XYZ file of C-alpha atoms in Angstrom:
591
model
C -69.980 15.093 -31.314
C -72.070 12.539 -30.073
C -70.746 9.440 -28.190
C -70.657 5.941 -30.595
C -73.467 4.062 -29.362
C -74.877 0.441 -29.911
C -78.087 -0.861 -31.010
C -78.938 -1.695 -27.653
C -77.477 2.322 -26.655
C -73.991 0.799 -25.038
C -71.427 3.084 -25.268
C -67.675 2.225 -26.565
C -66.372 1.693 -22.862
C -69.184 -0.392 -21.807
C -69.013 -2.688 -24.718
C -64.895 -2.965 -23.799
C -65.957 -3.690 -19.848
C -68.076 -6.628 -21.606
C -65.367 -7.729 -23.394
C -62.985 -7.963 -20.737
C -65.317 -9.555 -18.586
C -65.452 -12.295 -21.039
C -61.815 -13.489 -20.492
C -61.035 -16.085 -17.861
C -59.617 -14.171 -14.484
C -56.997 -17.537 -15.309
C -55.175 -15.646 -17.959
C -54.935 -12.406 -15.821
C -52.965 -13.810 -13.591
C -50.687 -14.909 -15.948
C -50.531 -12.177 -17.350
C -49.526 -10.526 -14.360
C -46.719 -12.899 -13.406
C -45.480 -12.453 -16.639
C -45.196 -8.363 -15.776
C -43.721 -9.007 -12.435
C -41.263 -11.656 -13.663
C -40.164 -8.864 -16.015
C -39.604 -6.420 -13.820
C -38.346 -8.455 -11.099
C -35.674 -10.032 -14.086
C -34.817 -6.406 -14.113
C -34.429 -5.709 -10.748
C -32.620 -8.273 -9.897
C -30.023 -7.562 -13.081
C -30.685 -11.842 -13.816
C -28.502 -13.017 -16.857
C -30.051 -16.646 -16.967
C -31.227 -15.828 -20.366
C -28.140 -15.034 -21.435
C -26.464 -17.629 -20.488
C -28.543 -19.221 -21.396
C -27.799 -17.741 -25.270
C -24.255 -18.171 -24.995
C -24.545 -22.070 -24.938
C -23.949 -21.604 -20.872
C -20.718 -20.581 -21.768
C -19.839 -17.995 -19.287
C -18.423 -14.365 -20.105
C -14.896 -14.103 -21.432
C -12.872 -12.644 -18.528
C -11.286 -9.545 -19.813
C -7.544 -8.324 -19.076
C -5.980 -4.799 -19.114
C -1.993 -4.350 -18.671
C 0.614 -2.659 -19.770
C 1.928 -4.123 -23.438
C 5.555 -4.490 -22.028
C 4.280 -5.993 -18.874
C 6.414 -8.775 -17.398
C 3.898 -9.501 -14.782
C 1.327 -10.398 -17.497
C 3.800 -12.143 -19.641
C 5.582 -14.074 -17.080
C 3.174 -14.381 -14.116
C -0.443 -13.886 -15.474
C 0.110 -15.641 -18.715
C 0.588 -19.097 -16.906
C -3.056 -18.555 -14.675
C -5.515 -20.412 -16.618
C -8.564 -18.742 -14.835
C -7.389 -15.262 -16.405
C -7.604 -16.685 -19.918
C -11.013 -18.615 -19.621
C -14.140 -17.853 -18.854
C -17.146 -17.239 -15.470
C -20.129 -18.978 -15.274
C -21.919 -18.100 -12.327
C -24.319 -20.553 -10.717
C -27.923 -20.997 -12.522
C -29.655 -20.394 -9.804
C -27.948 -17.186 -8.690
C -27.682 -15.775 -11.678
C -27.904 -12.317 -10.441
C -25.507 -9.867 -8.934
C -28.207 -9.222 -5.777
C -28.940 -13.079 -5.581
C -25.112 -13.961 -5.348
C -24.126 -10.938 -2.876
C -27.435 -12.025 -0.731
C -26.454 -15.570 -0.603
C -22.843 -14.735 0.006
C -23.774 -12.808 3.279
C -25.686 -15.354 4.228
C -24.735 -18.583 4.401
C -21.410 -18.511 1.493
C -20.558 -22.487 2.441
C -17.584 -22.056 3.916
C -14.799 -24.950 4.608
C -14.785 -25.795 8.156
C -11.171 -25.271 9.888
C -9.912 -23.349 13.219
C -8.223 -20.305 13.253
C -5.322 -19.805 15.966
C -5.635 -16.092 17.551
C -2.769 -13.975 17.982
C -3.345 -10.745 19.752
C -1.095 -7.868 18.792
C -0.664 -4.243 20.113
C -0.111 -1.614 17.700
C 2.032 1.333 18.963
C -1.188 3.723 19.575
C -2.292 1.160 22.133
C -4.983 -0.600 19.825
C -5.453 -4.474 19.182
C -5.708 -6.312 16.135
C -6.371 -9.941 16.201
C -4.470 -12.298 14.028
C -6.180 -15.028 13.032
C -3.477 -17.578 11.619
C -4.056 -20.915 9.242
C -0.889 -22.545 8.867
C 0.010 -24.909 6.254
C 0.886 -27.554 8.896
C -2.588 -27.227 10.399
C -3.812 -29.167 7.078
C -1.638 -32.439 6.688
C -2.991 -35.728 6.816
C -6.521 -33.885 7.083
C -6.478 -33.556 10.686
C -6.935 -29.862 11.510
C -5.678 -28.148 14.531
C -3.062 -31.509 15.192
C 0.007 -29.288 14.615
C 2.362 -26.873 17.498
C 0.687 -23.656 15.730
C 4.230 -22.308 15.761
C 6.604 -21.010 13.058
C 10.423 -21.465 12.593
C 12.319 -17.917 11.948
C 13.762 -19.616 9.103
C 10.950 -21.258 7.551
C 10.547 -20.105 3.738
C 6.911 -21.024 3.177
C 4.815 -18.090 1.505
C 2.884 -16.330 4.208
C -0.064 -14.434 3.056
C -1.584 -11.969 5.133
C -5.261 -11.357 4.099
C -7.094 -8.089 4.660
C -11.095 -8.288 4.923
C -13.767 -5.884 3.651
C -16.210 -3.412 5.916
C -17.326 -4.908 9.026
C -15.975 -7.865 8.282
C -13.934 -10.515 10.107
C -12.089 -13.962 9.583
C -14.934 -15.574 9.793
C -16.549 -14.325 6.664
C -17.311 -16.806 4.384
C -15.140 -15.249 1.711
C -12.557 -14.743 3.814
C -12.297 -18.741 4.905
C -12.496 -19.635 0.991
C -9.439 -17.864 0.363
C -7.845 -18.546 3.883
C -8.730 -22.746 3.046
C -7.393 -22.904 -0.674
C -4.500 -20.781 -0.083
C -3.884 -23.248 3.309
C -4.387 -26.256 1.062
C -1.335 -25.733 -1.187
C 1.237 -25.201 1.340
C 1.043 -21.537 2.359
C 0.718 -20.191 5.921
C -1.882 -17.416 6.149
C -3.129 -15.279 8.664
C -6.103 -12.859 8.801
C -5.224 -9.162 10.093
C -8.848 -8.052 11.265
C -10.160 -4.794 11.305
C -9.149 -3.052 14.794
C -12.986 -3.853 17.185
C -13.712 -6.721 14.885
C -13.107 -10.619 15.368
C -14.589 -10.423 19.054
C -11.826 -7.610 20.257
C -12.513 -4.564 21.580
C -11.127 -1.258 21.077
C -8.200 -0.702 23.427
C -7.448 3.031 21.745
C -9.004 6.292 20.657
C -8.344 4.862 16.705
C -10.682 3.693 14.626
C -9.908 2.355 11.251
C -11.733 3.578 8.087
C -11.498 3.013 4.616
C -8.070 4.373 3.817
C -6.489 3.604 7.482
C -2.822 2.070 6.299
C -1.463 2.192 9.212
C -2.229 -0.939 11.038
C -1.423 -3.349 8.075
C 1.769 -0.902 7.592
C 2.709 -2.500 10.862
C 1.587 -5.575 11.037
C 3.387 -6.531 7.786
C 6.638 -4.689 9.307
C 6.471 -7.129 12.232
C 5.301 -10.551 10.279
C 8.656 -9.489 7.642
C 10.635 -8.774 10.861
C 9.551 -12.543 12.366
C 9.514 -13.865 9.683
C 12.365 -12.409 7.643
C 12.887 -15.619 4.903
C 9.571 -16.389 4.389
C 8.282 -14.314 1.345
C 4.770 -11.813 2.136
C 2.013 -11.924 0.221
C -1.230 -9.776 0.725
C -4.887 -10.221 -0.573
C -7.496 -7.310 0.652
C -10.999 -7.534 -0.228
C -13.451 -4.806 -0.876
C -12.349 -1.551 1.686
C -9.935 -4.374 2.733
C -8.365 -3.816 -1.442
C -8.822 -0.389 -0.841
C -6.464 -0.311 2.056
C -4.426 -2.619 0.231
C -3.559 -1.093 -3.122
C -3.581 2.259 -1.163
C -0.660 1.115 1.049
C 1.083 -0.234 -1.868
C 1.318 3.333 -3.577
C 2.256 4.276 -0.497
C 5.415 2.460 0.275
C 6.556 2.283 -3.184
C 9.737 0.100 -3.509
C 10.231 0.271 0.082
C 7.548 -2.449 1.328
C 8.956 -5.879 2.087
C 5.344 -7.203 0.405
C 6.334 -9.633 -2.688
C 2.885 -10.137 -4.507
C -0.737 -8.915 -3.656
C -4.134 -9.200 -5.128
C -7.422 -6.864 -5.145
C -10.418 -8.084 -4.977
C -13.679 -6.134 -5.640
C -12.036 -2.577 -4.795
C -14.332 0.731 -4.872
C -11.528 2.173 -6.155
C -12.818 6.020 -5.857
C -15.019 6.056 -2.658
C -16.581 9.060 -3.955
C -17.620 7.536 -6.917
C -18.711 4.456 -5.231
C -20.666 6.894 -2.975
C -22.782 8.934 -5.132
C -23.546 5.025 -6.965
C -24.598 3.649 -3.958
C -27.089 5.967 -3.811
C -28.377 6.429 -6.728
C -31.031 3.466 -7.367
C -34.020 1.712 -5.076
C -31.437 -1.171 -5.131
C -28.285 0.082 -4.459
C -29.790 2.355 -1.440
C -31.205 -1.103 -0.434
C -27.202 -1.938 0.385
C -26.546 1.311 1.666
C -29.041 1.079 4.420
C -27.855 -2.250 4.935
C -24.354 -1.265 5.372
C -24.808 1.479 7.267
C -26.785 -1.087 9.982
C -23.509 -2.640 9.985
C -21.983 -0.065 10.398
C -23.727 1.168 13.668
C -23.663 -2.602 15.070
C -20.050 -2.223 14.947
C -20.246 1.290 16.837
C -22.727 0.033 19.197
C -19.705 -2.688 20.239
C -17.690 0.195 21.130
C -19.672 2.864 22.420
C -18.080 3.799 25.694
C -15.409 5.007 23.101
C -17.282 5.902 20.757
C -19.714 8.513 22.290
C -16.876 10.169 24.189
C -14.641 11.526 20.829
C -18.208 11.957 18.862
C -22.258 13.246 18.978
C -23.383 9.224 19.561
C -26.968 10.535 18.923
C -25.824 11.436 15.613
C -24.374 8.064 15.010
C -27.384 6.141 16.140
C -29.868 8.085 13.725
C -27.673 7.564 10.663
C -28.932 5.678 7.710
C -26.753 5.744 5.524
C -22.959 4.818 4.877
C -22.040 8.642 4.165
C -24.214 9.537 7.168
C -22.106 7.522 9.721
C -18.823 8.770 7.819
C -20.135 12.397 8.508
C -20.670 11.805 12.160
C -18.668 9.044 13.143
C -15.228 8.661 10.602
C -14.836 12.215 9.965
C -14.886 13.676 13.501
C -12.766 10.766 15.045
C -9.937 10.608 12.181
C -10.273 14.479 11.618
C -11.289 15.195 8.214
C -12.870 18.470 7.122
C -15.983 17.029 5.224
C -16.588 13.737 3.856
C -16.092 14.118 0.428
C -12.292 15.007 1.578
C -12.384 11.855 3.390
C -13.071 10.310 0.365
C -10.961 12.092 -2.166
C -7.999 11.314 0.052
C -8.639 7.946 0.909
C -9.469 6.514 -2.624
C -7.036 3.773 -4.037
C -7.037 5.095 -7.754
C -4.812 8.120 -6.376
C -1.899 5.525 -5.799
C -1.977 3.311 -8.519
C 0.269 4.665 -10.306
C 3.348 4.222 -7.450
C 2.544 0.461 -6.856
C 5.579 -1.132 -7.649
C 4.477 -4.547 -6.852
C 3.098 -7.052 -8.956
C -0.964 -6.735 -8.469
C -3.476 -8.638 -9.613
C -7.150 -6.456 -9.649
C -10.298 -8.711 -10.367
C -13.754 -6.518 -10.544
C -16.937 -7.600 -11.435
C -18.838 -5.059 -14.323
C -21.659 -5.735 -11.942
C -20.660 -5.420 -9.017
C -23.941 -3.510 -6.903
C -21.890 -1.797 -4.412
C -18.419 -1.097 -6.231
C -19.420 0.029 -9.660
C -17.248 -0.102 -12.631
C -17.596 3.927 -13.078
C -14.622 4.085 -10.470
C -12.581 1.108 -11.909
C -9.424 3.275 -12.984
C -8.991 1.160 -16.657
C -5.962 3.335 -18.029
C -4.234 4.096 -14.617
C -3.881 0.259 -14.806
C -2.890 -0.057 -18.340
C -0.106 2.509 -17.318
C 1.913 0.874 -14.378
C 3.812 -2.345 -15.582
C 2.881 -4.304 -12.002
C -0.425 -4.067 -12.082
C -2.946 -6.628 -14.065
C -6.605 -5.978 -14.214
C -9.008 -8.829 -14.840
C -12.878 -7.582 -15.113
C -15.728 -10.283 -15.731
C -19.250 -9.117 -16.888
C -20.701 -11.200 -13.422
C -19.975 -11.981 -10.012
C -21.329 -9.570 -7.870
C -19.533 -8.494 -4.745
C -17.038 -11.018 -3.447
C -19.404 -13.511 -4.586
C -18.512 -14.970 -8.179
C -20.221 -18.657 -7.336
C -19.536 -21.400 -9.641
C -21.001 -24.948 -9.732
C -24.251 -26.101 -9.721
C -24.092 -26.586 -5.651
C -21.919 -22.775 -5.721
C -19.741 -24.693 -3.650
C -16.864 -22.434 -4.805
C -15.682 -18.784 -5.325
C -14.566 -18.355 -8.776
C -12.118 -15.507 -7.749
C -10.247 -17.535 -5.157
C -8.563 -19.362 -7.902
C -7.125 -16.991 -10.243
C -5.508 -15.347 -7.079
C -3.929 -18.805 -5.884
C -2.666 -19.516 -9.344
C -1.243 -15.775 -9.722
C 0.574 -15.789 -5.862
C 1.680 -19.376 -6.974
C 3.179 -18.567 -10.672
C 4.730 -15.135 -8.722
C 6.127 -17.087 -6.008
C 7.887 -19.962 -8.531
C 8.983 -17.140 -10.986
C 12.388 -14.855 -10.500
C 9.250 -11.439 -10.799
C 8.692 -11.452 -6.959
C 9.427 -7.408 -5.874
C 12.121 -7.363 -3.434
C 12.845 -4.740 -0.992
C 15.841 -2.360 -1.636
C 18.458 -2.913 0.929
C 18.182 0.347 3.618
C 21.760 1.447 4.533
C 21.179 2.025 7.744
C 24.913 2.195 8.762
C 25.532 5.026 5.932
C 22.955 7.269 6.419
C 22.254 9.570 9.633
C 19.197 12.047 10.576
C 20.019 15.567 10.028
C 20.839 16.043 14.087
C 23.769 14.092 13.509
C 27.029 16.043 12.997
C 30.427 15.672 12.170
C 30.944 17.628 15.660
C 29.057 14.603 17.585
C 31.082 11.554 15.299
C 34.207 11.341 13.447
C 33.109 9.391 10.313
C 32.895 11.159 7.370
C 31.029 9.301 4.447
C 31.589 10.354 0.714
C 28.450 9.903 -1.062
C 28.240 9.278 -4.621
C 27.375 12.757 -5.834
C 30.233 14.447 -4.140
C 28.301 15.557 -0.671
C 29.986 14.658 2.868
C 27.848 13.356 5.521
C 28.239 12.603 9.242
C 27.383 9.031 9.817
C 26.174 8.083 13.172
C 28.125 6.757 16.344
C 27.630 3.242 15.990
C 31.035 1.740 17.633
C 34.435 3.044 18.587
C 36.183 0.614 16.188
C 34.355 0.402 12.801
C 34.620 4.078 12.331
C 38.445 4.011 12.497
C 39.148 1.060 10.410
C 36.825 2.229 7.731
C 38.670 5.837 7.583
C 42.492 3.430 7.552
C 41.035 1.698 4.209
C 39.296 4.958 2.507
C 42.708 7.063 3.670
C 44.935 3.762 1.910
C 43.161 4.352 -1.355
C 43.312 8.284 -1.038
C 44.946 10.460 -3.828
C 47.826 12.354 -2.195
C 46.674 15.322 -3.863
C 43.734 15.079 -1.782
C 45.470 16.774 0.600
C 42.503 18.690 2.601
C 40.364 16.003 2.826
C 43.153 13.786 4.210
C 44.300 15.847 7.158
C 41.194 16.341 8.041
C 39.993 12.815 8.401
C 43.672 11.845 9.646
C 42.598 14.768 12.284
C 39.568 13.290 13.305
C 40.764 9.546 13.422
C 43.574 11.104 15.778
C 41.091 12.276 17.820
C 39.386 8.989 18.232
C 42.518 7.514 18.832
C 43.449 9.489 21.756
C 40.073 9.048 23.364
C 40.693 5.145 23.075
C 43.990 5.063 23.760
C 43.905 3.069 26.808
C 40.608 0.934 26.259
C 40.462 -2.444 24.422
C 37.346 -4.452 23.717
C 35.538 -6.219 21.509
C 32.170 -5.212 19.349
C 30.541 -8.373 17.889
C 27.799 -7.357 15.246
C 25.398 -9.191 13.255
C 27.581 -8.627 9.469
C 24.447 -9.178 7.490
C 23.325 -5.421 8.782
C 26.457 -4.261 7.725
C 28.421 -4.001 11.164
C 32.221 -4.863 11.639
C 33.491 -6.813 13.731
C 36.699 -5.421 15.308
C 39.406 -6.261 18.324
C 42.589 -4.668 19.746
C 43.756 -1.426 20.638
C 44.336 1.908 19.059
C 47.792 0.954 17.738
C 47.003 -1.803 15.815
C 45.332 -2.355 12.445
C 41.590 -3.431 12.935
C 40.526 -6.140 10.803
C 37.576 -4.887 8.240
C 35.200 -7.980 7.118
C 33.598 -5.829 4.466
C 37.202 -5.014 2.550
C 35.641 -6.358 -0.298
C 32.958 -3.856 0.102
C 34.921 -0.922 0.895
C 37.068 -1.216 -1.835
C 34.174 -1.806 -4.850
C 32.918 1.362 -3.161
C 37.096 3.303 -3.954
C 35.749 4.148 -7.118
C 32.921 6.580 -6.300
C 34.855 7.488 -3.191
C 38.313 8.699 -5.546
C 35.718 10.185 -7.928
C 33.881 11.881 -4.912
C 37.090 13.636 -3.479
C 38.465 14.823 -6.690
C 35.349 16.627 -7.342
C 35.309 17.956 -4.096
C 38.548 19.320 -4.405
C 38.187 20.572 -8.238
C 34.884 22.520 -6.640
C 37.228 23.569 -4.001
C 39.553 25.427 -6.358
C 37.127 26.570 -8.299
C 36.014 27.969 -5.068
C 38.889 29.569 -4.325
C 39.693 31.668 -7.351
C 36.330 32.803 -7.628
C 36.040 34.170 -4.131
C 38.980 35.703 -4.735
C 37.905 37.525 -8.416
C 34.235 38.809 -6.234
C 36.995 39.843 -3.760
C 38.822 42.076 -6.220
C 36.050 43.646 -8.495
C 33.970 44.807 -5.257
C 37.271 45.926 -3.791
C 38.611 47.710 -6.644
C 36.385 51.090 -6.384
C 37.706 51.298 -2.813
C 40.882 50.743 -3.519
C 40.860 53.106 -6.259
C 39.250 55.652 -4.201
C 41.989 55.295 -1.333
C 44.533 55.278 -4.099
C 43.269 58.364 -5.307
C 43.442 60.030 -1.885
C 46.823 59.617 -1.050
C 47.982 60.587 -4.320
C 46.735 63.870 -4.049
C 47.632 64.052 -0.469
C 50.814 62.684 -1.812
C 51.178 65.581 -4.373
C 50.027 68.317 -2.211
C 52.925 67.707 0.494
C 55.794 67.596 -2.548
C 54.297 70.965 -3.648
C 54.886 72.543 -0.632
C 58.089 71.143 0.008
C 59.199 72.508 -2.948
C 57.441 76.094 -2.073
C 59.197 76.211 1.560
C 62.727 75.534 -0.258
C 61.581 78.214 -2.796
């Protein structure tokens, strides 16, 4: 088939080539931004448009709890921030544009940290970066003593920052300033090698590296023992966070915390990061971080791993597979990863926790966000906005503010007014030993609750004794066993005291008595009221330790007969006979 042709024998194509040469190169070029603004809209992820649809409304922020949640219904309920909705700033209307802007300039308040250098027990330093309350008054900054009264009762928060960063992040000192403003002290535990401190140990921290806020909170609750503890971590710094939380359970002296922008599953977050042209955009970025920070410490560094391997990494998983893996001792990375993920504790937190996660969030994505893990445990409140980016959530038309920061002030504030703070349990430290203790090494016997008989430990000469004269007063006499026994070991303590007289003055808020005179006389007891609350259990204790007894008894001595009978029969039967045999020939010899 022939080729259509013009009168003037132009083909098809030519005539086309004509055509477009007709149209002004002007509207080619528009045409072309048009395709680039497109595809950079999509890029980017931009929502101006719709925003710009929704009346520049904001998205509806979106909260997941349990239904019979007292956090939510008495703490959350009363944060108007949760209920309302995010705008982000116009002109960063973009996940990329917000996290960008945020690591670069993030308009922070302007205030002075004081530094406070502690040494963890491996040998490492962490620097404490502290804000008080005090520093703030009258709006002159840094006028106060920097120092803090062992009974002061003003919240402390302790605040724990993401990857590579420091206190002097700008998210970090939007948090540290607001929280500052309404009366709290706060201080900022950095990352072990960060804030301008360099590594004094062969420890590194990593993404699920607990220990070092384990202890700094132990020693801020021990310093500070009526001031109640908050904690905020951001990014790995809410990884660490809600993974510490699962961790302790009931037994952490931490009364409210917050997440912010968690990764939740870091092997999740992983395979995301580097899946798209943008996200590998952040991984390359953060693994430059990454080897700055290793760079700072090298002379440590390249002596516990390959430092050539380090250096040529370019990627976050990369540096984990040289650099985390080998110094903290994980098989591969993707047990690092598994082990060290957040979402595997959520369900122990027994704190109140408030989680806030953007949906698009380009380095934590909301694949990992662990929706009914939070919907499951009664502490925990989840708040999810459709924007925000990472740590970023600007708001204003100047995106003078962090969106986030408020709806954690207004939650630690409501949970700090309210009677939902978590409390410690009380540790008995007095009535409880360590297996190595014996009754052979102390006399002090302590009847436990579900009939067992420990050894307690050798505090003092005195307390012992007068405990065992108020448990023997309330003794049953037919407790008889029991009661020569401990009669037999207070004798013994007794004797060994016999000349001695002294006096053992004890703090009585750790449960210590405080006792004077010799071994004749009767010690005074401060906790009588205590003892004899705890007769009950103690009564109920003994009795059931001597039913078991006699129980015991009798059926040691039923296994003794029924695996004794046969021999005894067998015996029995052998002397018989004997037995007959020697009568028979009695009778034959008088025969």
């Amino acid at each position: 088939m022939k080729a259509a042709v013009s009168s003037a024998g132009e083909s098809a194509g030519e005539l086309l080539l004509r055509a477009a040469a007709l149209v002004p190169w002007t509207r080619y070029f528009l045409a072309a931004l048009a395709l680039a603004a497109v595809l950079l809209y999509r890029f980017l992820e931009l929502h101006l448009l719709g925003d710009l649809l929704r009346g520049l409304r904001g998205g509806r922020v979106s909260l997941t709890f349990h239904p019979e949640s007292q956090v939510y219904h008495r703490v959350a309920s009363k944060c108007r921030s949760l209920h309302g909705r995010y705008l982000t700033t116009p002109w960063l209307a973009s996940p990329h544009l917000q996290t960008l802007f945020l690591s670069i300039s993030g308009r922070p308040p302007s205030f002075t940290y004081r530094r406070q250098l502690y040494t963890v027990r491996d040998g490492g330093t962490i620097a404490l970066d502290w804000l008080l309350a005090s520093d703030l008054e009258d709006g002159d900054i840094g006028t106060s003593d920097g120092t803090i009264s062992k009974d002061d009762s003003t919240p402390l928060l302790v605040v724990i920052p993401g990857l590579t960063s420091d206190s002097s992040a700008a998210y970090v000192k939007h948090l540290v300033f607001s929280m500052a403003i309404k009366g709290w002290n706060v201080v900022v535990s950095n990352h072990r090698g960060l804030g301008g401190i360099s590594i004094t140990s062969d420890c590194f921290y990593n993404a699920g590296w607990t220990a070092d806020m384990r202890e700094v909170v132990s020693f801020l609750h021990q310093e500070y023992p009526k001031a109640p503890l908050f904690t905020v971590g951001t990014s790995i710094g809410a990884n660490i966070v809600v993974k510490y939380l699962g961790e302790e359970g009931e037994n952490t002296p931490v009364a409210g915390a917050a997440s912010i922008c968690s990764p939740w599953d870091l092997l999740v977050t992983s395979k995301f990061i580097s899946r798209k042209l943008v996200q590998r955009c952040y991984d390359r970025a953060l693994a430059i971080g990454l080897k700055g920070y290793a760079k700072l410490h090298q002379s440590v560094l390249a002596r516990l791993a390959n430092w050539e391997a380090i250096t040529s990494s370019h990627s976050i998983r990369e540096f984990d597979r040289h650099a985390t893996c080998v110094v903290a001792k994980y098989e591969t990375v993707d047990t690092f990863y598994r082990k060290c993920s957040s979402a595997n504790y959520i369900g122990n937190v027994s704190v109140p926790l408030l989680c806030i996660s953007a949906l698009d969030d380009p380095l934590c994505t909301r694949e990992a966000i662990p929706w009914d893990e939070c919907r499951a445990n009664k502490n925990i409140v989840l708040a999810t906005t459709p924007n925000g980016g990472h740590l970023a959530f600007f708001e204003g038309l100047t995106a003078g503010k962090l969106w986030w920061v408020r709806p954690v002030s207004e939650f630690l504030c409501a949970l700090h007014d309210g009677p939902y703070m978590h409390r410690q349990k009380a540790q008995g430290h007095d009535l409880h030993s360590s297996l190595e203790s014996s009754i052979d090494k102390s006399p002090y016997v302590n009847f436990m609750e579900d009939g067992m008989v420990a050894a307690l430990t050798d505090d003092g000469p005195n307390n012992g004794d007068s405990l065992l004269n108020e448990v023997l007063g309330e003794i049953e006499p037919n407790d008889s066993v029991v009661v020569q026994h401990v009669k037999q070991n207070q004798n013994t303590r007794a004797i060994q005291n016999e000349s001695d007289s002294w006096l053992d003055d004890k703090n009585s808020s750790e449960g210590n008595v405080q006792a004077h005179g010799g071994t004749q006389e009767q010690r005074e007891v401060p906790y009588a009221n205590k003892i004899s609350d705890a007769i009950g259990p103690v009564k109920k204790s003994i009795n059931q330790l001597s039913r078991s007894q006699g129980k015991s008894i009798w059926l040691l001595a039923y296994i003794a007969l029924v695996t004794s009978w046969p021999l005894l029969g067998a015996l029995g039967f052998f002397f018989r006979k004997r037995l007959s045999n020697s009568l028979l020939s009695r009778k034959l010899k008088k025969s």
